């Protein structure tokens, strides 16, 4: 009697713990679709970055000029890095600066505006998710 039951009960408890493990491992599955709408929502969203230039301090941006905008390649500290440390919306690689101080146009025009102005209000478009 009892000798037979004993091996069974550990065996029955095993599947349930395996099930719990599978359940514990599965949040990744719901988590990834759950995470992407949020980032997709943010894509294409515009935000403003306002900076008063500090003489001798770089903006800290690596970017390329395109016919429509300035595309950010990398943020390397500087004033944008400082902005990121205090701001809720972070300037990130892949984001596009589409307007500087009300000036829109090709990237080189925006760069000119950035160079000649002492304070900057930049309109930036969030990069699409998965960029």
PDB file of C-alpha atoms in Angstrom:
ATOM      1  CA  UNK A   1       0.000   0.000   0.000  1.00  0.00           C
ATOM      2  CA  UNK A   2       1.848   3.018   1.301  1.00  0.00           C
ATOM      3  CA  UNK A   3       5.083   2.083  -0.464  1.00  0.00           C
ATOM      4  CA  UNK A   4       3.324   2.397  -3.769  1.00  0.00           C
ATOM      5  CA  UNK A   5       1.758   5.762  -3.088  1.00  0.00           C
ATOM      6  CA  UNK A   6       4.948   7.471  -2.087  1.00  0.00           C
ATOM      7  CA  UNK A   7       6.622   7.598  -5.530  1.00  0.00           C
ATOM      8  CA  UNK A   8       3.342   8.837  -7.003  1.00  0.00           C
ATOM      9  CA  UNK A   9       2.973  11.956  -4.905  1.00  0.00           C
ATOM     10  CA  UNK A  10       6.388  13.437  -5.792  1.00  0.00           C
ATOM     11  CA  UNK A  11       5.567  12.632  -9.384  1.00  0.00           C
ATOM     12  CA  UNK A  12       2.249  14.463  -9.182  1.00  0.00           C
ATOM     13  CA  UNK A  13       3.862  17.469  -7.550  1.00  0.00           C
ATOM     14  CA  UNK A  14       6.440  17.621 -10.360  1.00  0.00           C
ATOM     15  CA  UNK A  15       4.118  18.542 -13.233  1.00  0.00           C
ATOM     16  CA  UNK A  16       2.595  21.314 -11.169  1.00  0.00           C
ATOM     17  CA  UNK A  17       5.987  22.835 -10.431  1.00  0.00           C
ATOM     18  CA  UNK A  18       6.953  22.408 -14.072  1.00  0.00           C
ATOM     19  CA  UNK A  19       3.724  24.193 -14.943  1.00  0.00           C
ATOM     20  CA  UNK A  20       4.607  26.968 -12.545  1.00  0.00           C
ATOM     21  CA  UNK A  21       8.026  27.225 -14.131  1.00  0.00           C
ATOM     22  CA  UNK A  22       6.547  27.441 -17.600  1.00  0.00           C
ATOM     23  CA  UNK A  23       4.161  30.070 -16.306  1.00  0.00           C
ATOM     24  CA  UNK A  24       7.008  31.985 -14.739  1.00  0.00           C
ATOM     25  CA  UNK A  25       8.973  31.826 -17.965  1.00  0.00           C
ATOM     26  CA  UNK A  26       6.073  32.900 -20.141  1.00  0.00           C
ATOM     27  CA  UNK A  27       5.749  36.602 -19.177  1.00  0.00           C
ATOM     28  CA  UNK A  28       8.360  37.160 -21.868  1.00  0.00           C
ATOM     29  CA  UNK A  29       5.804  36.096 -24.420  1.00  0.00           C
ATOM     30  CA  UNK A  30       2.984  38.384 -23.250  1.00  0.00           C
ATOM     31  CA  UNK A  31       5.600  40.931 -22.259  1.00  0.00           C
ATOM     32  CA  UNK A  32       6.984  41.500 -25.723  1.00  0.00           C
ATOM     33  CA  UNK A  33       3.687  42.244 -27.482  1.00  0.00           C
ATOM     34  CA  UNK A  34       2.772  44.220 -24.371  1.00  0.00           C
ATOM     35  CA  UNK A  35       5.951  46.262 -24.696  1.00  0.00           C
ATOM     36  CA  UNK A  36       5.766  47.026 -28.383  1.00  0.00           C
ATOM     37  CA  UNK A  37       2.499  48.990 -28.595  1.00  0.00           C
ATOM     38  CA  UNK A  38       4.006  51.367 -26.086  1.00  0.00           C
ATOM     39  CA  UNK A  39       7.094  51.977 -28.186  1.00  0.00           C
ATOM     40  CA  UNK A  40       5.027  52.077 -31.356  1.00  0.00           C
ATOM     41  CA  UNK A  41       2.784  54.691 -29.769  1.00  0.00           C
ATOM     42  CA  UNK A  42       5.840  56.797 -29.069  1.00  0.00           C
ATOM     43  CA  UNK A  43       7.084  56.504 -32.649  1.00  0.00           C
ATOM     44  CA  UNK A  44       6.520  59.597 -34.727  1.00  0.00           C
ATOM     45  CA  UNK A  45       5.685  61.550 -31.609  1.00  0.00           C
ATOM     46  CA  UNK A  46       7.137  65.046 -31.579  1.00  0.00           C
ATOM     47  CA  UNK A  47       8.794  66.579 -28.583  1.00  0.00           C
ATOM     48  CA  UNK A  48      10.632  69.819 -27.920  1.00  0.00           C
ATOM     49  CA  UNK A  49      14.186  70.162 -26.713  1.00  0.00           C
ATOM     50  CA  UNK A  50      15.078  73.578 -25.346  1.00  0.00           C
ATOM     51  CA  UNK A  51      18.695  74.403 -24.746  1.00  0.00           C
ATOM     52  CA  UNK A  52      20.566  77.593 -23.985  1.00  0.00           C
ATOM     53  CA  UNK A  53      24.003  77.093 -25.422  1.00  0.00           C
ATOM     54  CA  UNK A  54      26.923  77.243 -23.042  1.00  0.00           C
ATOM     55  CA  UNK A  55      30.045  78.709 -24.658  1.00  0.00           C
ATOM     56  CA  UNK A  56      32.692  76.055 -25.119  1.00  0.00           C
ATOM     57  CA  UNK A  57      30.312  73.204 -24.400  1.00  0.00           C
ATOM     58  CA  UNK A  58      29.342  70.942 -27.246  1.00  0.00           C
ATOM     59  CA  UNK A  59      25.805  69.853 -27.974  1.00  0.00           C
ATOM     60  CA  UNK A  60      27.099  66.297 -27.916  1.00  0.00           C
ATOM     61  CA  UNK A  61      25.299  65.176 -31.042  1.00  0.00           C
ATOM     62  CA  UNK A  62      26.473  63.022 -33.892  1.00  0.00           C
ATOM     63  CA  UNK A  63      24.050  63.528 -36.753  1.00  0.00           C
ATOM     64  CA  UNK A  64      23.711  63.399 -40.490  1.00  0.00           C
ATOM     65  CA  UNK A  65      21.970  66.031 -42.566  1.00  0.00           C
ATOM     66  CA  UNK A  66      19.239  64.727 -44.825  1.00  0.00           C
ATOM     67  CA  UNK A  67      17.093  66.713 -47.297  1.00  0.00           C
ATOM     68  CA  UNK A  68      14.272  66.802 -44.708  1.00  0.00           C
ATOM     69  CA  UNK A  69      15.932  66.991 -41.321  1.00  0.00           C
ATOM     70  CA  UNK A  70      18.892  66.196 -39.107  1.00  0.00           C
ATOM     71  CA  UNK A  71      18.983  62.528 -38.213  1.00  0.00           C
ATOM     72  CA  UNK A  72      20.636  61.796 -34.890  1.00  0.00           C
ATOM     73  CA  UNK A  73      23.243  59.056 -35.072  1.00  0.00           C
ATOM     74  CA  UNK A  74      24.448  59.201 -31.497  1.00  0.00           C
ATOM     75  CA  UNK A  75      24.204  61.303 -28.350  1.00  0.00           C
ATOM     76  CA  UNK A  76      27.641  61.745 -26.831  1.00  0.00           C
ATOM     77  CA  UNK A  77      27.061  63.705 -23.675  1.00  0.00           C
ATOM     78  CA  UNK A  78      27.455  67.458 -23.978  1.00  0.00           C
ATOM     79  CA  UNK A  79      24.371  69.625 -23.572  1.00  0.00           C
ATOM     80  CA  UNK A  80      22.028  67.061 -25.088  1.00  0.00           C
ATOM     81  CA  UNK A  81      23.416  64.515 -22.637  1.00  0.00           C
ATOM     82  CA  UNK A  82      22.625  66.952 -19.834  1.00  0.00           C
ATOM     83  CA  UNK A  83      19.142  67.492 -21.219  1.00  0.00           C
ATOM     84  CA  UNK A  84      18.632  63.728 -21.240  1.00  0.00           C
ATOM     85  CA  UNK A  85      19.604  63.436 -17.602  1.00  0.00           C
ATOM     86  CA  UNK A  86      16.901  65.891 -16.541  1.00  0.00           C
ATOM     87  CA  UNK A  87      14.235  65.369 -19.167  1.00  0.00           C
ATOM     88  CA  UNK A  88      11.487  62.775 -19.268  1.00  0.00           C
ATOM     89  CA  UNK A  89      11.801  62.405 -23.045  1.00  0.00           C
ATOM     90  CA  UNK A  90      15.326  61.425 -24.024  1.00  0.00           C
ATOM     91  CA  UNK A  91      16.984  62.412 -27.259  1.00  0.00           C
ATOM     92  CA  UNK A  92      18.100  59.134 -28.821  1.00  0.00           C
ATOM     93  CA  UNK A  93      19.796  57.736 -31.905  1.00  0.00           C
ATOM     94  CA  UNK A  94      17.390  57.575 -34.813  1.00  0.00           C
ATOM     95  CA  UNK A  95      15.366  60.575 -33.652  1.00  0.00           C
ATOM     96  CA  UNK A  96      15.036  63.329 -36.227  1.00  0.00           C
ATOM     97  CA  UNK A  97      15.344  67.057 -35.613  1.00  0.00           C
ATOM     98  CA  UNK A  98      12.798  68.601 -37.981  1.00  0.00           C
ATOM     99  CA  UNK A  99      12.706  72.202 -36.761  1.00  0.00           C
ATOM    100  CA  UNK A 100      15.065  74.586 -34.989  1.00  0.00           C
ATOM    101  CA  UNK A 101      13.728  77.894 -33.622  1.00  0.00           C
ATOM    102  CA  UNK A 102      10.802  77.749 -36.035  1.00  0.00           C
ATOM    103  CA  UNK A 103      13.053  77.051 -39.023  1.00  0.00           C
ATOM    104  CA  UNK A 104      12.214  73.945 -41.016  1.00  0.00           C
ATOM    105  CA  UNK A 105      14.070  72.649 -44.013  1.00  0.00           C
ATOM    106  CA  UNK A 106      16.996  70.512 -45.037  1.00  0.00           C
ATOM    107  CA  UNK A 107      19.439  69.377 -42.389  1.00  0.00           C
ATOM    108  CA  UNK A 108      22.112  71.875 -43.408  1.00  0.00           C
ATOM    109  CA  UNK A 109      19.676  74.762 -42.863  1.00  0.00           C
ATOM    110  CA  UNK A 110      18.914  73.471 -39.371  1.00  0.00           C
ATOM    111  CA  UNK A 111      22.625  73.107 -38.655  1.00  0.00           C
ATOM    112  CA  UNK A 112      23.170  76.749 -39.661  1.00  0.00           C
ATOM    113  CA  UNK A 113      20.411  77.815 -37.289  1.00  0.00           C
ATOM    114  CA  UNK A 114      21.921  75.769 -34.458  1.00  0.00           C
ATOM    115  CA  UNK A 115      25.359  77.288 -35.080  1.00  0.00           C
ATOM    116  CA  UNK A 116      24.208  80.892 -35.128  1.00  0.00           C
ATOM    117  CA  UNK A 117      21.655  80.821 -32.293  1.00  0.00           C
ATOM    118  CA  UNK A 118      22.502  81.071 -28.636  1.00  0.00           C
ATOM    119  CA  UNK A 119      19.321  79.392 -27.508  1.00  0.00           C
ATOM    120  CA  UNK A 120      17.657  76.500 -29.273  1.00  0.00           C
ATOM    121  CA  UNK A 121      14.140  75.197 -29.410  1.00  0.00           C
ATOM    122  CA  UNK A 122      14.345  72.013 -31.439  1.00  0.00           C
ATOM    123  CA  UNK A 123      11.367  69.988 -32.557  1.00  0.00           C
ATOM    124  CA  UNK A 124      12.343  66.333 -32.610  1.00  0.00           C
ATOM    125  CA  UNK A 125      10.454  63.313 -33.928  1.00  0.00           C
ATOM    126  CA  UNK A 126      10.848  60.047 -32.027  1.00  0.00           C
ATOM    127  CA  UNK A 127      12.394  57.202 -33.995  1.00  0.00           C
ATOM    128  CA  UNK A 128      10.129  54.303 -34.952  1.00  0.00           C
ATOM    129  CA  UNK A 129      10.345  51.323 -32.616  1.00  0.00           C
ATOM    130  CA  UNK A 130      12.940  48.732 -33.489  1.00  0.00           C
ATOM    131  CA  UNK A 131      15.147  51.347 -35.092  1.00  0.00           C
TER     132      UNK A 131
END
